[in-house]
């Protein structure tokens, strides 16, 4: 009797930033090239990879809870292999192995699953085709903002050569990708460590010439490093989306100084004015932290007022969480009570909900271009160039298409529309 050999199955659990998502996608490609098959059912998996995040205590707690929850599964299926990667994995793997003996493998963020031999880790042959893809262009961070653990877990900045990025994007476009998002903790410092010192504007200029590629995004920008040259490239290059992620973190100059961000509110204001002047209609997103050590009510209100003044399209709000090993955790007392952090967080969330409601309502009746990414809840789902999430109904398969959609309903989080067939 001939029996078809079932492929071994892998399951990847991912939390955290887009870099983690990009690295999980790459891991998935790697597993597929090694003959594995993806499964969404954890109980079915032969190998489970947790791609972890520790940027805040709440993320770290989720990782540890998940690991504990997987203990019984491992007991039921002793052959199951459990692997952990991402920023939870620090340099002290011996200690981690002692604390979590049911984990088979630990490997650092972006590293190769070392126990699988064969197959080229560097080689990029996307096994999964997707209309949109994340492409890491610079790893690590040299900034050491006082609150942030990222430089300790992801190391110093290391740029990917322009030619390698071009090859990867061309390969993805051949497999159906229409939009790429270039990733780095600070994309504005791209290239400074490469031999001929290209910058992000040079990279965008080259990518813009790739036939079949429709859209280019990039994140995250650092307000102290974003150059006029980059803004000029954004304004000039047709495929570069009018969307920018520019974390401000605080509206108080004293707090910005304690955070070691390297700019003040006036610098930030000048930068936003220049961007909005040169790239009309640009959608801006930002990150802020409330309840940084010693943040007074007045300093918090400066952040609140800054958000009201700038009217960002999207704001990611976090309550300060001390991360051991960082300068802030070493030297500053986490003295804003949890309930007060929560109150400040809720206040800015409410403010932002109102602002996003108004901004999105401005799109009512307008026709926008949507790149369709997939289906959700019986509808097609995609994004505009300005990164607004749009849903519409249609019977045909629209995945990967760029389509005009007329907006009929708006909310602070997404837009509903109808395919414009004229
Ligand atoms: N490189 C990016 C973001 C890195 S971390 C930047 O420079 O902004 C992503 C976000 O997590 C940060 O923007 C910050 O708002 C938040 N964050 C980082 N460390 C934090 C901490 N200790 N407590 C609360 N939020 C934090
Ligand atoms: Fe962290 Fe600052 Fe680097 Fe962003 S720029 S990753 S916040 S140290």
CSV table of C-alpha atoms and ligand atoms in Angstrom, one decimal:
chain,number,residue,atom,x,y,z
A,1,UNK,CA,0.0,0.0,0.0
A,2,UNK,CA,1.3,3.4,-0.9
A,3,UNK,CA,0.8,6.1,1.5
A,4,UNK,CA,1.3,9.8,0.9
A,5,UNK,CA,3.7,11.1,3.4
A,6,UNK,CA,2.0,14.0,5.2
A,7,UNK,CA,4.0,17.2,5.4
A,8,UNK,CA,5.1,18.3,8.9
A,9,UNK,CA,3.2,21.3,10.1
A,10,UNK,CA,4.3,24.6,11.6
A,11,UNK,CA,2.5,27.3,13.5
A,12,UNK,CA,3.9,30.8,14.1
A,13,UNK,CA,2.4,33.0,16.9
A,14,UNK,CA,3.5,36.7,16.5
A,15,UNK,CA,3.1,39.8,18.6
A,16,UNK,CA,4.8,43.2,18.5
A,17,UNK,CA,5.9,45.5,15.7
A,18,UNK,CA,5.9,45.2,11.9
A,19,UNK,CA,9.5,44.0,12.1
A,20,UNK,CA,8.3,40.9,14.0
A,21,UNK,CA,5.6,40.4,11.4
A,22,UNK,CA,8.1,40.6,8.6
A,23,UNK,CA,10.4,38.2,10.3
A,24,UNK,CA,7.5,35.8,10.9
A,25,UNK,CA,6.6,35.9,7.2
A,26,UNK,CA,10.2,35.1,6.4
A,27,UNK,CA,10.3,32.2,8.9
A,28,UNK,CA,7.1,30.9,7.3
A,29,UNK,CA,8.7,31.0,3.8
A,30,UNK,CA,11.7,29.2,5.2
A,31,UNK,CA,9.6,26.5,6.8
A,32,UNK,CA,7.7,26.0,3.5
A,33,UNK,CA,11.0,25.6,1.5
A,34,UNK,CA,12.0,22.9,4.0
A,35,UNK,CA,8.8,21.0,3.2
A,36,UNK,CA,6.6,22.2,6.1
A,37,UNK,CA,3.0,23.2,5.8
A,38,UNK,CA,1.4,26.1,7.7
A,39,UNK,CA,-1.4,25.3,10.2
A,40,UNK,CA,-3.7,27.7,12.1
A,41,UNK,CA,-4.6,24.8,14.6
A,42,UNK,CA,-2.0,24.8,17.4
A,43,UNK,CA,-2.8,21.2,18.4
A,44,UNK,CA,-1.9,20.0,14.9
A,45,UNK,CA,1.5,21.6,14.7
A,46,UNK,CA,4.8,19.6,14.8
A,47,UNK,CA,6.6,22.8,15.5
A,48,UNK,CA,5.4,26.0,17.2
A,49,UNK,CA,7.4,29.2,17.0
A,50,UNK,CA,6.6,32.1,19.3
A,51,UNK,CA,7.8,35.4,17.9
A,52,UNK,CA,7.9,37.6,21.1
A,53,UNK,CA,7.9,41.3,22.1
A,54,UNK,CA,9.1,42.9,25.3
A,55,UNK,CA,8.7,46.6,24.4
A,56,UNK,CA,6.2,46.9,27.3
A,57,UNK,CA,5.6,44.7,30.4
A,58,UNK,CA,2.1,43.8,29.0
A,59,UNK,CA,3.7,42.3,25.9
A,60,UNK,CA,6.2,40.4,28.0
A,61,UNK,CA,3.4,39.0,30.2
A,62,UNK,CA,1.6,37.7,27.1
A,63,UNK,CA,4.7,35.8,26.0
A,64,UNK,CA,5.2,34.2,29.4
A,65,UNK,CA,1.5,33.3,29.7
A,66,UNK,CA,1.6,31.8,26.2
A,67,UNK,CA,4.7,29.7,27.1
A,68,UNK,CA,3.0,28.4,30.3
A,69,UNK,CA,-0.2,27.6,28.4
A,70,UNK,CA,1.8,25.5,25.9
A,71,UNK,CA,3.3,23.3,28.7
A,72,UNK,CA,0.3,20.9,28.7
A,73,UNK,CA,0.3,20.6,24.9
A,74,UNK,CA,3.9,19.7,25.0
A,75,UNK,CA,3.1,17.0,27.6
A,76,UNK,CA,0.3,15.6,25.4
A,77,UNK,CA,2.6,15.7,22.3
A,78,UNK,CA,6.2,15.0,23.4
A,79,UNK,CA,7.3,15.2,19.8
A,80,UNK,CA,6.1,18.7,19.5
A,81,UNK,CA,9.0,21.2,19.1
A,82,UNK,CA,8.7,24.5,20.7
A,83,UNK,CA,10.9,27.4,19.6
A,84,UNK,CA,11.0,31.1,20.8
A,85,UNK,CA,12.4,34.0,18.9
A,86,UNK,CA,11.9,37.8,19.0
A,87,UNK,CA,13.0,40.4,21.5
A,88,UNK,CA,12.2,38.3,24.6
A,89,UNK,CA,15.2,36.2,23.7
A,90,UNK,CA,18.2,38.1,25.2
A,91,UNK,CA,21.8,37.1,25.2
A,92,UNK,CA,21.4,34.9,28.3
A,93,UNK,CA,19.9,31.8,26.6
A,94,UNK,CA,21.2,29.5,29.4
A,95,UNK,CA,19.1,31.3,31.9
A,96,UNK,CA,16.0,31.2,29.7
A,97,UNK,CA,16.5,27.5,29.1
A,98,UNK,CA,16.7,26.9,32.8
A,99,UNK,CA,13.5,28.9,33.4
A,100,UNK,CA,11.6,27.3,30.5
A,101,UNK,CA,12.9,23.8,30.1
A,102,UNK,CA,9.9,22.8,27.9
A,103,UNK,CA,11.2,25.1,25.1
A,104,UNK,CA,13.4,23.2,22.6
A,105,UNK,CA,15.1,26.2,20.8
A,106,UNK,CA,15.8,29.8,21.5
A,107,UNK,CA,17.0,32.0,18.7
A,108,UNK,CA,17.5,35.8,18.5
A,109,UNK,CA,15.3,38.2,16.5
A,110,UNK,CA,15.8,37.9,12.8
A,111,UNK,CA,18.1,34.9,13.2
A,112,UNK,CA,17.9,31.6,11.3
A,113,UNK,CA,16.1,28.6,13.0
A,114,UNK,CA,19.5,27.0,13.5
A,115,UNK,CA,18.3,23.4,14.0
A,116,UNK,CA,16.9,23.2,10.4
A,117,UNK,CA,19.8,22.5,8.1
A,118,UNK,CA,19.7,22.9,4.4
A,119,UNK,CA,18.1,25.8,2.6
A,120,UNK,CA,19.6,29.2,2.2
A,121,UNK,CA,18.4,31.6,4.9
A,122,UNK,CA,19.6,34.6,2.9
A,123,UNK,CA,17.9,33.5,-0.3
A,124,UNK,CA,14.5,35.3,-0.9
A,125,UNK,CA,12.0,33.2,-2.8
A,126,UNK,CA,8.6,34.1,-1.4
A,127,UNK,CA,6.6,30.9,-0.9
A,128,UNK,CA,3.5,33.0,0.1
A,129,UNK,CA,2.4,35.6,-2.4
A,130,UNK,CA,0.7,38.6,-0.9
A,131,UNK,CA,-0.3,41.9,-2.5
A,132,UNK,CA,1.6,43.7,0.3
A,133,UNK,CA,4.9,42.9,1.9
A,134,UNK,CA,7.1,44.2,4.6
A,135,UNK,CA,10.8,44.5,3.6
A,136,UNK,CA,13.3,45.2,6.4
A,137,UNK,CA,16.0,47.7,5.2
A,138,UNK,CA,17.8,48.5,8.4
A,139,UNK,CA,18.1,46.3,11.6
A,140,UNK,CA,18.7,47.5,15.1
A,141,UNK,CA,18.9,51.0,16.6
A,142,UNK,CA,21.7,53.4,17.7
A,143,UNK,CA,19.5,55.9,19.5
A,144,UNK,CA,19.0,54.6,23.0
A,145,UNK,CA,15.9,56.7,23.9
A,146,UNK,CA,16.0,56.4,27.7
A,147,UNK,CA,12.8,54.3,28.0
A,148,UNK,CA,13.4,51.8,25.2
A,149,UNK,CA,14.7,48.2,25.3
A,150,UNK,CA,14.9,47.8,21.5
A,151,UNK,CA,18.6,48.7,21.1
A,152,UNK,CA,19.5,46.2,23.8
A,153,UNK,CA,17.7,43.4,22.1
A,154,UNK,CA,18.2,44.1,18.5
A,155,UNK,CA,21.7,45.5,18.6
A,156,UNK,CA,23.3,48.3,16.5
A,157,UNK,CA,22.1,49.6,13.1
A,158,UNK,CA,22.9,47.5,10.1
A,159,UNK,CA,21.6,48.4,6.7
A,160,UNK,CA,20.8,46.0,3.9
A,161,UNK,CA,22.7,46.9,0.7
A,162,UNK,CA,20.5,48.6,-2.0
A,163,UNK,CA,21.1,45.8,-4.5
A,164,UNK,CA,19.9,43.2,-2.1
A,165,UNK,CA,16.7,45.2,-1.4
A,166,UNK,CA,16.1,45.7,-5.1
A,167,UNK,CA,16.5,42.0,-5.8
A,168,UNK,CA,14.1,41.1,-3.0
A,169,UNK,CA,11.4,43.6,-4.1
A,170,UNK,CA,11.8,42.6,-7.8
A,171,UNK,CA,11.4,38.9,-6.8
A,172,UNK,CA,8.3,39.7,-4.7
A,173,UNK,CA,6.8,41.8,-7.5
A,174,UNK,CA,7.3,38.8,-9.9
A,175,UNK,CA,5.2,36.8,-7.4
A,176,UNK,CA,2.4,39.3,-7.2
A,177,UNK,CA,3.3,41.9,-4.6
A,178,UNK,CA,2.1,45.4,-5.5
A,179,UNK,CA,3.0,47.4,-2.4
A,180,UNK,CA,6.1,47.2,-0.1
A,181,UNK,CA,6.6,48.8,3.3
A,182,UNK,CA,10.3,49.3,4.1
A,183,UNK,CA,11.0,48.7,7.7
A,184,UNK,CA,13.5,49.9,10.3
A,185,UNK,CA,13.5,51.2,13.8
A,186,UNK,CA,14.8,54.4,12.3
A,187,UNK,CA,14.6,54.3,8.5
A,188,UNK,CA,16.1,57.8,8.3
A,189,UNK,CA,19.5,56.5,9.2
A,190,UNK,CA,19.4,54.0,6.4
A,191,UNK,CA,22.7,53.5,4.6
A,192,UNK,CA,25.2,55.4,6.8
A,193,UNK,CA,27.0,52.1,7.5
A,194,UNK,CA,27.2,51.0,3.8
A,195,UNK,CA,30.3,51.6,1.6
A,196,UNK,CA,28.9,54.3,-0.7
A,197,UNK,CA,26.6,55.7,1.9
A,198,UNK,CA,23.3,55.7,0.0
A,199,UNK,CA,20.3,57.3,1.9
A,200,UNK,CA,16.6,56.5,2.0
A,201,UNK,CA,15.9,59.0,-0.8
A,202,UNK,CA,18.4,57.1,-3.0
A,203,UNK,CA,16.7,53.8,-2.2
A,204,UNK,CA,13.2,55.2,-2.9
A,205,UNK,CA,14.4,56.6,-6.2
A,206,UNK,CA,15.6,53.2,-7.3
A,207,UNK,CA,12.6,51.3,-6.1
A,208,UNK,CA,10.2,53.7,-7.8
A,209,UNK,CA,11.5,52.4,-11.2
A,210,UNK,CA,10.5,48.8,-10.6
A,211,UNK,CA,7.8,47.9,-13.1
A,212,UNK,CA,4.7,46.3,-11.6
A,213,UNK,CA,5.3,47.8,-8.2
A,214,UNK,CA,2.5,50.3,-7.4
A,215,UNK,CA,3.2,51.6,-3.9
A,216,UNK,CA,6.0,52.2,-1.5
A,217,UNK,CA,5.7,53.0,2.2
A,218,UNK,CA,8.4,53.2,4.9
A,219,UNK,CA,8.5,53.3,8.7
A,220,UNK,CA,9.5,54.4,11.3
A,221,UNK,CA,10.9,57.9,10.9
A,222,UNK,CA,12.8,59.7,13.6
A,223,UNK,CA,12.0,63.5,13.9
A,224,UNK,CA,15.7,64.3,14.6
A,225,UNK,CA,16.9,62.5,11.4
A,226,UNK,CA,14.3,63.1,8.8
A,227,UNK,CA,15.9,65.1,6.0
A,228,UNK,CA,14.7,67.7,3.4
A,229,UNK,CA,16.1,65.4,0.8
A,230,UNK,CA,13.8,62.6,1.9
A,231,UNK,CA,10.8,65.0,1.9
A,232,UNK,CA,11.7,66.1,-1.6
A,233,UNK,CA,11.9,62.4,-2.8
A,234,UNK,CA,8.5,61.8,-1.2
A,235,UNK,CA,7.0,64.7,-3.1
A,236,UNK,CA,8.6,63.8,-6.4
A,237,UNK,CA,8.3,60.0,-6.6
A,238,UNK,CA,4.8,58.9,-7.7
A,239,UNK,CA,4.8,55.4,-6.1
A,240,UNK,CA,5.8,56.7,-2.6
A,241,UNK,CA,2.6,56.9,-0.6
A,242,UNK,CA,1.5,60.2,1.0
A,243,UNK,CA,1.7,58.7,4.5
A,244,UNK,CA,4.3,59.1,7.2
A,245,UNK,CA,4.9,57.6,10.6
A,246,UNK,CA,6.7,60.2,12.8
A,247,UNK,CA,6.6,59.4,16.5
A,248,UNK,CA,6.7,62.5,18.7
A,249,UNK,CA,6.4,60.6,22.0
A,250,UNK,CA,5.6,63.8,24.1
A,251,UNK,CA,4.5,67.4,23.8
A,252,UNK,CA,6.7,68.6,26.6
A,253,UNK,CA,10.2,69.7,26.0
A,254,UNK,CA,11.4,68.6,29.5
A,255,UNK,CA,10.0,65.1,29.0
A,256,UNK,CA,11.5,64.9,25.4
A,257,UNK,CA,14.8,65.8,27.0
A,258,UNK,CA,14.5,63.1,29.7
A,259,UNK,CA,13.5,60.6,27.0
A,260,UNK,CA,16.7,61.6,25.1
A,261,UNK,CA,14.8,62.1,21.8
A,262,UNK,CA,17.1,64.7,20.4
A,263,UNK,CA,14.5,67.3,19.3
A,264,UNK,CA,12.1,69.7,20.9
A,265,UNK,CA,8.5,70.5,20.1
A,266,UNK,CA,9.5,73.5,18.0
A,267,UNK,CA,11.8,71.3,15.8
A,268,UNK,CA,8.9,68.9,15.4
A,269,UNK,CA,6.4,71.6,14.5
A,270,UNK,CA,8.8,73.0,11.8
A,271,UNK,CA,9.2,69.5,10.4
A,272,UNK,CA,5.5,68.8,10.2
A,273,UNK,CA,4.9,72.1,8.5
A,274,UNK,CA,7.5,71.4,5.9
A,275,UNK,CA,6.1,67.9,5.2
A,276,UNK,CA,2.5,69.1,4.9
A,277,UNK,CA,3.6,72.0,2.7
A,278,UNK,CA,5.7,69.8,0.3
A,279,UNK,CA,3.4,66.7,0.4
A,280,UNK,CA,-0.2,67.9,0.3
A,281,UNK,CA,-2.8,65.6,1.8
A,282,UNK,CA,-0.1,63.6,3.6
A,283,UNK,CA,-1.5,61.3,6.3
A,284,UNK,CA,0.5,61.4,9.5
A,285,UNK,CA,0.7,58.9,12.3
A,286,UNK,CA,2.5,59.3,15.6
A,287,UNK,CA,3.4,57.4,18.8
A,288,UNK,CA,3.1,58.9,22.3
A,289,UNK,CA,3.9,57.7,25.8
A,290,UNK,CA,1.9,59.0,28.7
A,291,UNK,CA,3.0,58.7,32.4
A,292,UNK,CA,6.7,58.9,31.8
A,293,UNK,CA,8.5,59.3,35.1
A,294,UNK,CA,7.6,62.6,36.8
A,295,UNK,CA,5.3,63.7,34.0
A,296,UNK,CA,3.1,66.4,35.6
A,297,UNK,CA,-0.5,67.2,34.7
A,298,UNK,CA,0.7,70.2,32.9
A,299,UNK,CA,3.3,68.3,30.9
A,300,UNK,CA,0.7,65.7,30.0
A,301,UNK,CA,-1.6,68.5,28.8
A,302,UNK,CA,1.2,69.8,26.5
A,303,UNK,CA,1.0,66.3,24.8
A,304,UNK,CA,-2.8,66.5,24.7
A,305,UNK,CA,-2.7,70.0,23.2
A,306,UNK,CA,0.0,68.9,20.7
A,307,UNK,CA,-2.3,66.1,19.4
A,308,UNK,CA,-5.2,68.6,19.2
A,309,UNK,CA,-3.0,71.0,17.2
A,310,UNK,CA,-1.4,68.6,14.8
A,311,UNK,CA,-4.5,66.4,14.2
A,312,UNK,CA,-2.8,63.2,13.3
A,313,UNK,CA,-4.6,60.5,11.3
A,314,UNK,CA,-3.5,57.8,13.6
A,315,UNK,CA,-2.0,57.9,17.1
A,316,UNK,CA,-0.5,54.9,18.9
A,317,UNK,CA,-0.7,55.6,22.6
A,318,UNK,CA,1.2,53.7,25.3
A,319,UNK,CA,1.4,54.0,29.1
A,320,UNK,CA,5.0,54.2,30.3
A,321,UNK,CA,6.3,50.8,31.3
A,322,UNK,CA,9.8,50.6,32.9
A,323,UNK,CA,12.1,48.1,31.0
A,324,UNK,CA,14.9,46.8,33.1
A,325,UNK,CA,18.3,47.7,31.7
A,326,UNK,CA,17.2,51.0,30.2
A,327,UNK,CA,18.5,54.4,31.4
A,328,UNK,CA,15.0,55.5,32.5
A,329,UNK,CA,14.4,52.3,34.5
A,330,UNK,CA,17.9,52.7,36.2
A,331,UNK,CA,17.7,56.4,37.0
A,332,UNK,CA,14.1,57.5,37.2
A,333,UNK,CA,11.3,56.5,39.5
A,334,UNK,CA,8.2,55.1,37.8
A,335,UNK,CA,6.1,57.6,40.0
A,336,UNK,CA,3.0,58.2,38.0
A,337,UNK,CA,0.4,55.9,39.5
A,338,UNK,CA,-1.1,53.2,37.2
A,339,UNK,CA,-4.7,54.7,37.6
A,340,UNK,CA,-3.4,58.1,36.5
A,341,UNK,CA,-1.6,56.7,33.5
A,342,UNK,CA,-4.8,55.0,32.5
A,343,UNK,CA,-6.8,58.3,32.9
A,344,UNK,CA,-4.3,60.1,30.7
A,345,UNK,CA,-4.3,57.3,28.1
A,346,UNK,CA,-8.1,57.3,28.0
A,347,UNK,CA,-8.1,61.1,27.6
A,348,UNK,CA,-5.9,61.1,24.6
A,349,UNK,CA,-7.7,58.1,23.1
A,350,UNK,CA,-11.0,60.0,23.3
A,351,UNK,CA,-9.5,63.1,21.8
A,352,UNK,CA,-8.0,61.1,18.9
A,353,UNK,CA,-11.2,59.2,18.3
A,354,UNK,CA,-12.9,62.5,17.7
A,355,UNK,CA,-10.1,63.8,15.4
A,356,UNK,CA,-10.1,60.6,13.4
A,357,UNK,CA,-13.9,60.6,13.1
A,358,UNK,CA,-13.7,64.1,11.6
A,359,UNK,CA,-10.7,63.4,9.3
A,360,UNK,CA,-12.4,60.2,7.9
A,361,UNK,CA,-15.8,61.9,7.5
A,362,UNK,CA,-14.1,64.2,5.1
A,363,UNK,CA,-13.7,61.3,2.7
A,364,UNK,CA,-17.5,60.6,2.5
A,365,UNK,CA,-18.7,60.6,-1.1
A,366,UNK,CA,-15.1,60.7,-2.4
A,367,UNK,CA,-13.6,58.0,-4.7
A,368,UNK,CA,-10.3,56.6,-3.4
A,369,UNK,CA,-7.9,54.1,-4.9
A,370,UNK,CA,-7.8,50.8,-2.9
A,371,UNK,CA,-5.2,48.1,-3.1
A,372,UNK,CA,-7.2,45.0,-2.2
A,373,UNK,CA,-5.4,42.8,0.3
A,374,UNK,CA,-7.9,40.0,1.1
A,375,UNK,CA,-11.3,39.2,2.5
A,376,UNK,CA,-12.8,39.7,5.9
A,377,UNK,CA,-16.4,39.2,7.1
A,378,UNK,CA,-17.7,38.6,3.5
A,379,UNK,CA,-16.1,41.8,2.2
A,380,UNK,CA,-13.0,42.8,0.4
A,381,UNK,CA,-10.5,44.7,2.4
A,382,UNK,CA,-7.7,47.0,1.3
A,383,UNK,CA,-6.0,50.3,1.9
A,384,UNK,CA,-5.8,53.7,0.3
A,385,UNK,CA,-2.5,55.4,-0.4
A,386,UNK,CA,-3.0,57.3,2.8
A,387,UNK,CA,-3.3,54.0,4.7
A,388,UNK,CA,-7.0,54.2,5.4
A,389,UNK,CA,-8.7,50.8,5.8
A,390,UNK,CA,-11.5,50.3,3.3
A,391,UNK,CA,-14.2,47.6,3.0
A,392,UNK,CA,-16.4,46.9,0.0
A,393,UNK,CA,-18.5,44.0,-1.4
A,394,UNK,CA,-18.0,42.3,-4.7
A,395,UNK,CA,-18.6,38.8,-6.1
A,396,UNK,CA,-15.4,38.7,-8.2
A,397,UNK,CA,-12.0,37.9,-6.9
A,398,UNK,CA,-10.4,41.3,-6.4
A,399,UNK,CA,-7.3,40.3,-4.4
A,400,UNK,CA,-4.2,42.3,-5.6
A,401,UNK,CA,-6.1,44.7,-7.7
A,402,UNK,CA,-6.0,48.5,-7.5
A,403,UNK,CA,-9.6,49.7,-7.7
A,404,UNK,CA,-11.6,52.9,-7.4
A,405,UNK,CA,-14.0,52.7,-4.4
A,406,UNK,CA,-16.6,55.4,-3.5
A,407,UNK,CA,-16.8,56.0,0.2
A,408,UNK,CA,-20.3,55.7,1.6
A,409,UNK,CA,-19.8,55.3,5.4
A,410,UNK,CA,-17.0,56.3,7.7
A,411,UNK,CA,-15.8,55.6,11.2
A,412,UNK,CA,-12.7,56.6,13.2
A,413,UNK,CA,-11.1,53.2,12.3
A,414,UNK,CA,-12.3,52.3,8.8
A,415,UNK,CA,-14.3,53.2,5.7
A,416,UNK,CA,-17.1,51.4,3.9
A,417,UNK,CA,-17.6,51.9,0.2
A,418,UNK,CA,-18.8,50.7,-3.2
A,419,UNK,CA,-16.8,49.7,-6.2
A,420,UNK,CA,-16.9,52.4,-8.7
A,421,UNK,CA,-17.5,50.6,-12.0
A,422,UNK,CA,-17.6,53.6,-14.4
B,1,LIG,N1,11.6,53.2,16.6
B,1,LIG,C1,10.4,53.7,16.8
B,1,LIG,C2,9.5,52.8,17.7
B,1,LIG,C3,10.0,51.7,18.6
B,1,LIG,S1,9.1,51.0,19.8
B,1,LIG,C4,10.5,55.1,17.4
B,1,LIG,O1,11.6,55.7,17.5
B,1,LIG,O2,9.5,55.7,17.8
B,1,LIG,C5,7.4,51.4,19.4
B,1,LIG,C6,6.7,52.3,20.4
B,1,LIG,O3,6.6,51.7,21.6
B,1,LIG,C7,7.5,53.6,20.7
B,1,LIG,O4,7.2,54.5,19.7
B,1,LIG,C8,7.0,54.0,22.0
B,1,LIG,O5,5.9,54.9,21.9
B,1,LIG,C9,6.5,52.7,22.6
B,1,LIG,N2,7.5,52.3,23.7
B,1,LIG,C10,8.7,52.0,23.6
B,1,LIG,N3,9.3,51.7,24.9
B,1,LIG,C11,8.3,51.9,25.7
B,1,LIG,C12,8.2,51.9,27.2
B,1,LIG,N4,9.2,51.6,27.9
B,1,LIG,N5,7.0,52.2,27.7
B,1,LIG,C13,5.9,52.5,27.0
B,1,LIG,N6,5.9,52.6,25.6
B,1,LIG,C14,7.1,52.3,25.0
B,2,LIG,FE1,13.6,52.7,20.7
B,2,LIG,FE2,14.3,55.3,20.3
B,2,LIG,FE3,15.4,53.4,18.8
B,2,LIG,FE4,12.9,54.0,18.5
B,2,LIG,S1,14.6,55.3,18.1
B,2,LIG,S2,13.8,51.9,18.7
B,2,LIG,S3,12.2,54.4,20.5
B,2,LIG,S4,15.7,53.7,21.0
